[in-house]
Coordinates of C-alpha atoms in Angstrom, one line a residue:
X1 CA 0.0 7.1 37.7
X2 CA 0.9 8.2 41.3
X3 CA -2.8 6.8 42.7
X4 CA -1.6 3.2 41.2
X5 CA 1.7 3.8 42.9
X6 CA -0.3 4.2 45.7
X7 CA -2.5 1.3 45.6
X8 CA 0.7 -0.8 44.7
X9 CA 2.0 -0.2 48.1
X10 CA -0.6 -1.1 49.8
X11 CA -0.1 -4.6 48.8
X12 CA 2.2 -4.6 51.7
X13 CA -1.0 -5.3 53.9
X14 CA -2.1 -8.0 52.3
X15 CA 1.3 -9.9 51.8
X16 CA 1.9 -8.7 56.0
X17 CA -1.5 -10.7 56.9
X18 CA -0.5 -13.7 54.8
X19 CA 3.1 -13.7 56.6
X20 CA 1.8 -13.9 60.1
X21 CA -0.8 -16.6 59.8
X22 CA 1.9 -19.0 59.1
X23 CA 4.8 -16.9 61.4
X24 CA 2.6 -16.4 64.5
X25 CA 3.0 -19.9 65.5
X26 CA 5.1 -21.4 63.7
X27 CA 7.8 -20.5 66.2
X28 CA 5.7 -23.3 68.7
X29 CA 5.6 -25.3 66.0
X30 CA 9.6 -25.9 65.7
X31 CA 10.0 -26.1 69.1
X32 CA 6.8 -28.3 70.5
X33 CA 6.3 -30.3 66.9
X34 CA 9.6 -30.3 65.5
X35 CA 11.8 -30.0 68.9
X36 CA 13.9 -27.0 67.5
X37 CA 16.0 -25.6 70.1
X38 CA 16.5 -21.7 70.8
X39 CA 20.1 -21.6 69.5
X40 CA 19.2 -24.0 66.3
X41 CA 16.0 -21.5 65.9
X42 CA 18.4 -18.6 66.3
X43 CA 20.6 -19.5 63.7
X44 CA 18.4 -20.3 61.3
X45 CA 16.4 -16.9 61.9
X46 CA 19.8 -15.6 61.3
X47 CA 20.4 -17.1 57.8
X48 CA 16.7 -16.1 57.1
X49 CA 17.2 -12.3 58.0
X50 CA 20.4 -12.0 56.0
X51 CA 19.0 -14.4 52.9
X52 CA 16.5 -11.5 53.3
X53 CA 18.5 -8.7 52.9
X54 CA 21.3 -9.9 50.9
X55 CA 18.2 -11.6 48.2
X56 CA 17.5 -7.9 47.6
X57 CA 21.5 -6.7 46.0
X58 CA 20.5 -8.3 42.5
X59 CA 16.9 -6.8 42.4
X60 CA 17.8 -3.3 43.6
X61 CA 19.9 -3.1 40.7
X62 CA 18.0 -4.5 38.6
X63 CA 15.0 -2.1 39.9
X64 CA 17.2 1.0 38.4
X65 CA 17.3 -0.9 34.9
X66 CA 13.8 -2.0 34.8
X67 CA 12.0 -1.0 36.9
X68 CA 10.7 -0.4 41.0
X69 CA 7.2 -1.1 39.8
X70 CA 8.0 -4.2 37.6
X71 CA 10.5 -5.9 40.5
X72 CA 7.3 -5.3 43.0
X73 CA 5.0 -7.4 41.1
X74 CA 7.5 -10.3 40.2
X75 CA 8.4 -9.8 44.4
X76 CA 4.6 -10.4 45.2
X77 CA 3.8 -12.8 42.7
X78 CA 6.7 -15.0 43.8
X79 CA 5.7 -15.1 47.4
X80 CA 2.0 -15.6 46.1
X81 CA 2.7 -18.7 43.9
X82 CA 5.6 -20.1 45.6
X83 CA 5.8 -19.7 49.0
X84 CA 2.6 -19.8 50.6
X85 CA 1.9 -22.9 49.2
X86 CA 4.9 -24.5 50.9
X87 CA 4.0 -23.6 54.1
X88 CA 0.0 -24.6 53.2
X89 CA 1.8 -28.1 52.4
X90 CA 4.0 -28.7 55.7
X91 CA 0.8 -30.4 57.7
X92 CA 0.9 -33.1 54.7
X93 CA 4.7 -33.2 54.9
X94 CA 4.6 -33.7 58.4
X95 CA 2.0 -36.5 58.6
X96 CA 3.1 -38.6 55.7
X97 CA 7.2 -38.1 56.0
X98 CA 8.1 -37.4 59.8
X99 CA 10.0 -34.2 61.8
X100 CA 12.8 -34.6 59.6
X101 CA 11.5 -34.1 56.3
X102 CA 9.0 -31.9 58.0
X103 CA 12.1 -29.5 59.6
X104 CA 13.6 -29.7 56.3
X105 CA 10.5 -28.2 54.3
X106 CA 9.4 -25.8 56.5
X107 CA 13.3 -24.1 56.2
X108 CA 13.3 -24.5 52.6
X109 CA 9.8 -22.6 52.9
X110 CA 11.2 -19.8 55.1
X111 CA 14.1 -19.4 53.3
X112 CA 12.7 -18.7 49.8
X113 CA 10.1 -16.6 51.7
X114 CA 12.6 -14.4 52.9
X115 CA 14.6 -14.4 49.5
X116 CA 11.1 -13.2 48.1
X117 CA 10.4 -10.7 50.5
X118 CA 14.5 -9.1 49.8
X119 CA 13.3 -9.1 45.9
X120 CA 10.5 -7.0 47.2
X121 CA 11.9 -4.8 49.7
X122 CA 14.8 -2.6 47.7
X123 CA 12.2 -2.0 45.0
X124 CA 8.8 -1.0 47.4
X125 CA 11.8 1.1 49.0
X126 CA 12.3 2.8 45.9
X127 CA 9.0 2.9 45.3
X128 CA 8.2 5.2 48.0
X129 CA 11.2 6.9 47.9
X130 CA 10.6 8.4 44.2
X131 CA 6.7 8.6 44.9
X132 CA 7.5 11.0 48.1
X133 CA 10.5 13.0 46.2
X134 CA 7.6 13.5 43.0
X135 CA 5.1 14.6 45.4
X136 CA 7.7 16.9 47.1
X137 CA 6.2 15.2 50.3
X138 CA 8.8 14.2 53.0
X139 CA 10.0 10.5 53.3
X140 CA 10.1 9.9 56.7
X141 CA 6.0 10.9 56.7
X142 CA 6.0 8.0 53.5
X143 CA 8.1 5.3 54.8
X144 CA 5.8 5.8 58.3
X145 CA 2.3 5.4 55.7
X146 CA 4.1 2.4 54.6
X147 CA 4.6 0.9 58.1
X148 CA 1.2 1.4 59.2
X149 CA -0.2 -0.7 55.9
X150 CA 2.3 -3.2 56.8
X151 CA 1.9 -3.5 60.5
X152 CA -1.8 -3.6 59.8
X153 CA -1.4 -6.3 57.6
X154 CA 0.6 -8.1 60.6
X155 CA -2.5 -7.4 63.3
X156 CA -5.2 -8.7 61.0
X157 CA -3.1 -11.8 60.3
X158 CA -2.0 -12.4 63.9
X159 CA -5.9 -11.6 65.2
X160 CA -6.8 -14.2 62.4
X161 CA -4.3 -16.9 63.1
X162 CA -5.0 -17.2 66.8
X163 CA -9.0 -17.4 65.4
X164 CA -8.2 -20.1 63.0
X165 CA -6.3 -21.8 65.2
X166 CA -8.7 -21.5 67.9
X167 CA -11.9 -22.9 65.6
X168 CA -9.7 -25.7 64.3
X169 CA -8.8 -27.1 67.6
X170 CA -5.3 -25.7 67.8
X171 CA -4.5 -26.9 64.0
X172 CA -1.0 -25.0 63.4
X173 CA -1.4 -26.8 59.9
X174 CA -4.8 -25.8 58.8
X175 CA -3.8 -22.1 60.4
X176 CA -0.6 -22.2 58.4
X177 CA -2.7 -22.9 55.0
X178 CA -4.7 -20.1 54.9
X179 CA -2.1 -18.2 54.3
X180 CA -2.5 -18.5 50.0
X181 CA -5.6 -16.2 50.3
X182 CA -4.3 -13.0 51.2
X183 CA -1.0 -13.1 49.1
X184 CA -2.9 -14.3 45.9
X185 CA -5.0 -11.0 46.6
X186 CA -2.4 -8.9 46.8
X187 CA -0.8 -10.7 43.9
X188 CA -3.3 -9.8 41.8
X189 CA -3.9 -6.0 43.4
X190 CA 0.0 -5.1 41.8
X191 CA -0.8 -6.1 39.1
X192 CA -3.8 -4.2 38.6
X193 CA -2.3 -1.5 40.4
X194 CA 1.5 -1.4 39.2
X195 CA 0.9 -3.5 35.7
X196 CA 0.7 0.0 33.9
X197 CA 3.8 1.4 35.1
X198 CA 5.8 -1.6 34.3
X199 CA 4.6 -1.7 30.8
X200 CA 5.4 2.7 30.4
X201 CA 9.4 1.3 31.8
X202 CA 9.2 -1.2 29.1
X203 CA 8.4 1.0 26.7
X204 CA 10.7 3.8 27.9
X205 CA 13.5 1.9 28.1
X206 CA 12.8 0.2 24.2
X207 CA 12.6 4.0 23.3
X208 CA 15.9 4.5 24.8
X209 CA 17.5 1.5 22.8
X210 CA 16.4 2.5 19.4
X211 CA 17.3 6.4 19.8
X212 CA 21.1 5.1 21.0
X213 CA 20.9 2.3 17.9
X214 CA 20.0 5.1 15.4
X215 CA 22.6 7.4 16.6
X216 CA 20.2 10.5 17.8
X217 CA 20.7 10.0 21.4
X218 CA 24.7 9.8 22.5
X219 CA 25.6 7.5 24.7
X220 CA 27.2 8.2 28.2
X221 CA 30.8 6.9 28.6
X222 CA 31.3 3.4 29.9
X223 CA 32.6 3.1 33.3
X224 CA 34.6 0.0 34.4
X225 CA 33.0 -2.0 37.0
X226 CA 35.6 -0.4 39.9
X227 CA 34.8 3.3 37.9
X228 CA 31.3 2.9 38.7
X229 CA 31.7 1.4 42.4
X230 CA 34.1 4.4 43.1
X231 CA 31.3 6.6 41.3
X232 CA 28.6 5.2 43.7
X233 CA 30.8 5.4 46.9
X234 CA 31.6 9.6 46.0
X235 CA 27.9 10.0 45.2
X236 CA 26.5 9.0 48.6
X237 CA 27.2 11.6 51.5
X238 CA 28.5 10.8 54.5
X239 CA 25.5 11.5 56.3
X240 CA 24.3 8.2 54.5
X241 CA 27.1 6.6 56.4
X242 CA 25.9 7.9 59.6
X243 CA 22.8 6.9 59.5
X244 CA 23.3 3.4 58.0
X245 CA 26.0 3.0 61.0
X246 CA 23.1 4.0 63.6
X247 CA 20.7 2.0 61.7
X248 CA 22.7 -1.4 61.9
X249 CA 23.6 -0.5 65.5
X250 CA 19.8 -0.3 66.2
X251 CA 19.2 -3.5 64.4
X252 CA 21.8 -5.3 66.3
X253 CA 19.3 -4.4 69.0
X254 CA 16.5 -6.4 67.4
X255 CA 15.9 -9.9 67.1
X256 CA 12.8 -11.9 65.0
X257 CA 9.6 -12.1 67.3
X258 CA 9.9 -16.1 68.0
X259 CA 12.3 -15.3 70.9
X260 CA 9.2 -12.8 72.2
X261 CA 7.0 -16.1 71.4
X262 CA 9.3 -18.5 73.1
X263 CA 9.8 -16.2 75.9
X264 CA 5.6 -15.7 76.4
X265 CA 4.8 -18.7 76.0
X266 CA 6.9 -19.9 79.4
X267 CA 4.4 -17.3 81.0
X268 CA 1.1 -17.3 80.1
X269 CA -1.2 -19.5 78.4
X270 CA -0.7 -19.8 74.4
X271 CA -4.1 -19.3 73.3
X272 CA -3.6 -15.7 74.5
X273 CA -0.2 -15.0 72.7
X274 CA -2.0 -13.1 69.2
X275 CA -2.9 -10.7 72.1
X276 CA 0.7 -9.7 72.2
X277 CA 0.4 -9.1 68.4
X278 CA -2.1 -6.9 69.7
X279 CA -0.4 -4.9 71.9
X280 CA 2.8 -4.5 69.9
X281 CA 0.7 -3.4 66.3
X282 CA -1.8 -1.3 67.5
X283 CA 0.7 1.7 69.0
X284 CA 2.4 1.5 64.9
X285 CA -0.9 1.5 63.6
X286 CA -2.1 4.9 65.3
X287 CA 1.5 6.8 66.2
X288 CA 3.7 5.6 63.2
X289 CA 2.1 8.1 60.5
X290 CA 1.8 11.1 63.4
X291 CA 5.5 10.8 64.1
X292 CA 6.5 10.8 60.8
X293 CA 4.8 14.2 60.5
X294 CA 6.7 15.0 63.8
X295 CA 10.0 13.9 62.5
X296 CA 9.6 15.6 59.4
X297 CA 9.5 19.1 61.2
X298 CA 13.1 19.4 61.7
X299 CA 16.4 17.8 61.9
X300 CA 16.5 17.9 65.5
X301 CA 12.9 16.5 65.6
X302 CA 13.9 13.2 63.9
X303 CA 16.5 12.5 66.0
X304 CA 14.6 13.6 69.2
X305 CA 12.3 11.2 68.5
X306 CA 15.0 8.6 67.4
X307 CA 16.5 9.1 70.9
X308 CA 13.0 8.3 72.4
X309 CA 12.2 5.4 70.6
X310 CA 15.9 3.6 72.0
X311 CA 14.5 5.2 75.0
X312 CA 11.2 3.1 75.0
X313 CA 13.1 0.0 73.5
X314 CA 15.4 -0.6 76.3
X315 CA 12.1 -0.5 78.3
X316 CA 10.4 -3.1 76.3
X317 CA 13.5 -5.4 76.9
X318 CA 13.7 -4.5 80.8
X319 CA 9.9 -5.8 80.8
X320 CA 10.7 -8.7 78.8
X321 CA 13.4 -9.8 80.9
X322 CA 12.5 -8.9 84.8
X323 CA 8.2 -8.9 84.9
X324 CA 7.7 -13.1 83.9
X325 CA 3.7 -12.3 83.7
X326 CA 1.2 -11.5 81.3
X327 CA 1.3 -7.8 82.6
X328 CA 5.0 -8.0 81.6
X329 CA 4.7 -9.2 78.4
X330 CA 1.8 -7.1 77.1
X331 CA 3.8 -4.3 78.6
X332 CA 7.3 -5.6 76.8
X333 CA 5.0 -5.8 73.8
X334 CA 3.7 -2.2 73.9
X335 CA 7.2 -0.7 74.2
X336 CA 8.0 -2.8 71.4
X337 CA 5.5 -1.2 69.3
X338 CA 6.0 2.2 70.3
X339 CA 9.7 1.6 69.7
X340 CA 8.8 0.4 66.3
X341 CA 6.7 3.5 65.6
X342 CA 9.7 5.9 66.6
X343 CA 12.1 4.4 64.6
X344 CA 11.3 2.4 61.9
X345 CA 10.1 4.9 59.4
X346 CA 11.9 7.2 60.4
X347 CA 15.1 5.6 60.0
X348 CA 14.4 4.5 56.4
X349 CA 13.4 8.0 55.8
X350 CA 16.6 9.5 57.5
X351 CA 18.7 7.2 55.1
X352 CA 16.5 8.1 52.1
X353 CA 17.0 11.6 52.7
X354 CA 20.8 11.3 51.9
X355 CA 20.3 8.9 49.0
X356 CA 20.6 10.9 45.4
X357 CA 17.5 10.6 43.3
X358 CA 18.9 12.1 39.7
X359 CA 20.7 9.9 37.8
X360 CA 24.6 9.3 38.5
X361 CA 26.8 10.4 34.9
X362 CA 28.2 7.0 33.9
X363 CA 26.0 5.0 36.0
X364 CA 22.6 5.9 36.2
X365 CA 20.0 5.9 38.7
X366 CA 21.0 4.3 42.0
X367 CA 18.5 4.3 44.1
X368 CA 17.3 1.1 44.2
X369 CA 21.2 -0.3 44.1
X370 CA 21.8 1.8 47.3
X371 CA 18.6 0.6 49.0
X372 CA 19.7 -3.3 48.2
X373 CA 23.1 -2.6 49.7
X374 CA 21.9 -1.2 52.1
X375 CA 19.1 -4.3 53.1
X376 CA 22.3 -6.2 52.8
X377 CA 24.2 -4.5 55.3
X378 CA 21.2 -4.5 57.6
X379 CA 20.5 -8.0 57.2
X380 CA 24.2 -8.6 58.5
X381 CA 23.2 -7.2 61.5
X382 CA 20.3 -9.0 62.0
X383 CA 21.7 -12.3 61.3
X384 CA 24.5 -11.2 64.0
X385 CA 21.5 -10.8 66.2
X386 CA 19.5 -13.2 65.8
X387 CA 22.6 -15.9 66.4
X388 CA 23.4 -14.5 69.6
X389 CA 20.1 -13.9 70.9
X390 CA 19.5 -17.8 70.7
X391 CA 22.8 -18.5 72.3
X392 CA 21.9 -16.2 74.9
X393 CA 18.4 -17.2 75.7
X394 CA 19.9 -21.2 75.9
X395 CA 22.6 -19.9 78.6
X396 CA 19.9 -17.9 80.6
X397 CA 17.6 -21.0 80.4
X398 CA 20.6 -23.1 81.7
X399 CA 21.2 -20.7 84.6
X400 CA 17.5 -21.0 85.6
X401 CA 16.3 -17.6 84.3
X402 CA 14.4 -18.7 81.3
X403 CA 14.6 -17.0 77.8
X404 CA 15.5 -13.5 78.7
X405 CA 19.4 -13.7 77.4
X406 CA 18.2 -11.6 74.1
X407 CA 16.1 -8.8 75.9
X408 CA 19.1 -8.5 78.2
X409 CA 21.7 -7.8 74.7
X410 CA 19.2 -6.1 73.1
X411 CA 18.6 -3.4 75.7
X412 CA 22.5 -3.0 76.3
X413 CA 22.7 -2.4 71.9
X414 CA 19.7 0.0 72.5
X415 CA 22.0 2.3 74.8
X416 CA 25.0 2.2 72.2
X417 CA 22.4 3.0 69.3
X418 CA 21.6 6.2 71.3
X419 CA 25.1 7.1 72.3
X420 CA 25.9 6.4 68.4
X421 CA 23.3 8.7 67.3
X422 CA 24.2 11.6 69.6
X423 CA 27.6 11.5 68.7
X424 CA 26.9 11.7 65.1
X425 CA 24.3 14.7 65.6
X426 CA 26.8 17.0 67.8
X427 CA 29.9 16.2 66.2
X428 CA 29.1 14.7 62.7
X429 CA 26.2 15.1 59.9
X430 CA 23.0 13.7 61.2
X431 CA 22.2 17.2 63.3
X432 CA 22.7 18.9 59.9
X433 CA 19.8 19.2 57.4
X434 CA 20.6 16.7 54.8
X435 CA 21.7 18.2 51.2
X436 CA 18.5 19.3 49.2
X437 CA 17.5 16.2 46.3
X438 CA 17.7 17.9 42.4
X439 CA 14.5 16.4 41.0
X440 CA 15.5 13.7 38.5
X441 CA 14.7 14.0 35.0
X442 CA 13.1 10.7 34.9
X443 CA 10.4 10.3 36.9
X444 CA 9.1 6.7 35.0
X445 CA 8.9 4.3 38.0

């Protein structure tokens, strides 16, 4: 079982390298094509991020009452059958309709692509949550496994789009197509991979029915909607509060990769911008899974290395903003991806860490429900984020110092997301060692 766990996570490469043939340049395409400003492209990167996040709030609880493995597949199969093939169709869209229509579908594609992706997220999260605590393994180390597979994903299909769009005379349509062949692969690796587990819940949970129908299994006392809110609220530490406070701080920080697009592509020539895909990946791909290791050592070690990464992400942003070069930007884009390495992973491992994984009396497991809450509170942040860094970037444009508005916010959030976290780890709970997890009776993902 735990090897098709496995396997059913790494369908985050595949479904990463479908993402960025289409994302890569579809940020040039809204602006050049379409004539999308920064501010519109802003916004609507803001409703995407928290459509994102708050799309995951009915599947995380629906992941504790069926299932992490059964929400992944109906995640992937969704982006596989639906959303790809939007964003294969905009070149026809486009060419028989106009930019209006064309605008119009290629939102409508983003957004349910970013609704799929939430359905995914709280129950992968889950996932490898449980699969670390069963394993007795740490989950910083996991969540870092899981963002090397993923940024790998992102590298191959950012190396591939700037190929594709290079041997099809700068097509961003035909580039955008391709896109259907990876996510119908990893479509049908879940199911291979995760198929089994879903059908073991199904049957588990049937199990469960008929023993509570026939009277030889009691039933737990029903909690009112408020009992069980107030249940969940008492049942979460306030380390989790900590580090989700930190965590939306640092993501304040962050804005999507079109403003690093918009902002390169003002400097050096576009045919070379999958190289900053390069630069940013490559740094997650070999340091994300040894700093997990490192951050697992101690709590002081994960936050150390927390520190570090703000560290090298106000560099990133400093780069971004003051060198207007292609040194600059493949230097902006290596701190970005050492930043992501420091922090990503281990973040989601320093909020799993508080997270319970037995089963609440009266509600149940709530792992999955706390991961969707928290996407959703995350994605709040980034949709804060994302607004203002298009504002920003148009009133730096106006005052004749192009699109550096958003590196310039997100390195002054990057020094309150470090003076955050060492406030919390002198004087609150995030420089304690986290309560130790009971192992949960249930271990049926």
């Amino acid at each position: 079982m735990k090897k098709g766990q496995g396997q059913g996570v790494q369908q985050q490469l595949l479904v990463s390298f479908a993402t960025l043939l289409h994302d890569t340049y579809l940020p040039l395409f809204l602006s050049e094509e379409l004539g999308m400003s920064n501010t519109k492209m802003g916004n609507l990167h803001a409703l995407l991020h928290f459509l994102e996040r708050s799309g995951g709030v009915l599947s995380g609880r629906l992941t504790d009452v069926l299932s992490p493995a059964r929400m992944v597949i109906i995640g992937t199969g969704m982006t596989a059958l639906v959303c790809k093939p939007l964003f294969a169709l905009c070149g026809s869209v486009f060419a028989k309709l106009g930019v209006a229509a064309c605008i119009t579908w290629v939102t409508c594609a983003k957004i349910l692509d970013r609704l799929t992706k939430g359905v995914r997220e709280a129950p992968s999260k889950a996932l490898v949550g449980e699969l670390a605590h069963s394993c007795g393994d740490s989950a910083a180390a996991a969540y870092s496994v899981r963002q090397v597979l993923a940024t790998l994903g992102m590298l191959l299909g950012s190396v591939s789009a700037g190929t594709a769009f290079q041997l099809t005379s700068r097509s961003y349509t035909a580039t955008f197509a391709l896109s259907v062949v990876p996510a119908l692969a990893g479509f049908g690796l879940v199911l291979t991979a995760l198929g089994p587990d879903a059908k073991a819940a199904d049957v588990a949970r049937r199990q469960r029915g008929n023993l509570l129908n026939s009277g030889e299994m009691k039933e737990e006392e029903r909690l009112t909607l408020a009992q069980k809110a107030r249940a969940l609220a008492t049942a979460l530490p306030a380390g989790y509060w900590q580090a989700l406070a930190t965590t939306s701080l640092l993501f304040l920080a962050r804005f999507d990769v079109a403003f690093i697009t918009v902002r390169a592509s003002q400097v050096m020539d576009r045919a070379q911008l999958p190289m900053l895909t390069l630069f940013s990946m490559l740094p997650v791909i070999l340091l994300a899974a040894p700093v997990g290791v490192r951050a697992k050592a101690s709590t002081r070690a994960r936050n150390t290395v927390l520190l570090l990464g703000c560290l090298v992400g106000f560099a990133g942003d400093i780069c971004f903003a003051f060198i207007p070069s292609s040194l600059g930007m493949a230097l902006g884009s290596t701190c970005v991806g050492v930043h992501m390495a420091m922090t990503q992973g281990v973040l989601f491992g320093m909020l799993a860490s508080y997270i319970p994984a037995a089963p609440i009396p009266g509600v149940g497991r709530i792992a999955g429900t706390v991961w969707s809450l928290t996407d959703l509170a995350l994605g709040l942040a980034l949709a804060q984020s994302n607004t203002l860094a298009g504002r920003l970037c148009d009133w730096t444009a106006r005052q004749g110092m192009g699109a550096t508005g958003c590196f310039l916010g997100g390195a002054l959030m990057m020094g309150c997301t470090a003076a955050a976290l060492l406030l919390f780890a002198v004087w609150g709970e995030l420089g304690k060692d986290p309560p130790p997890r009971p192992k949960s009776a249930d271990q049926n993902l």
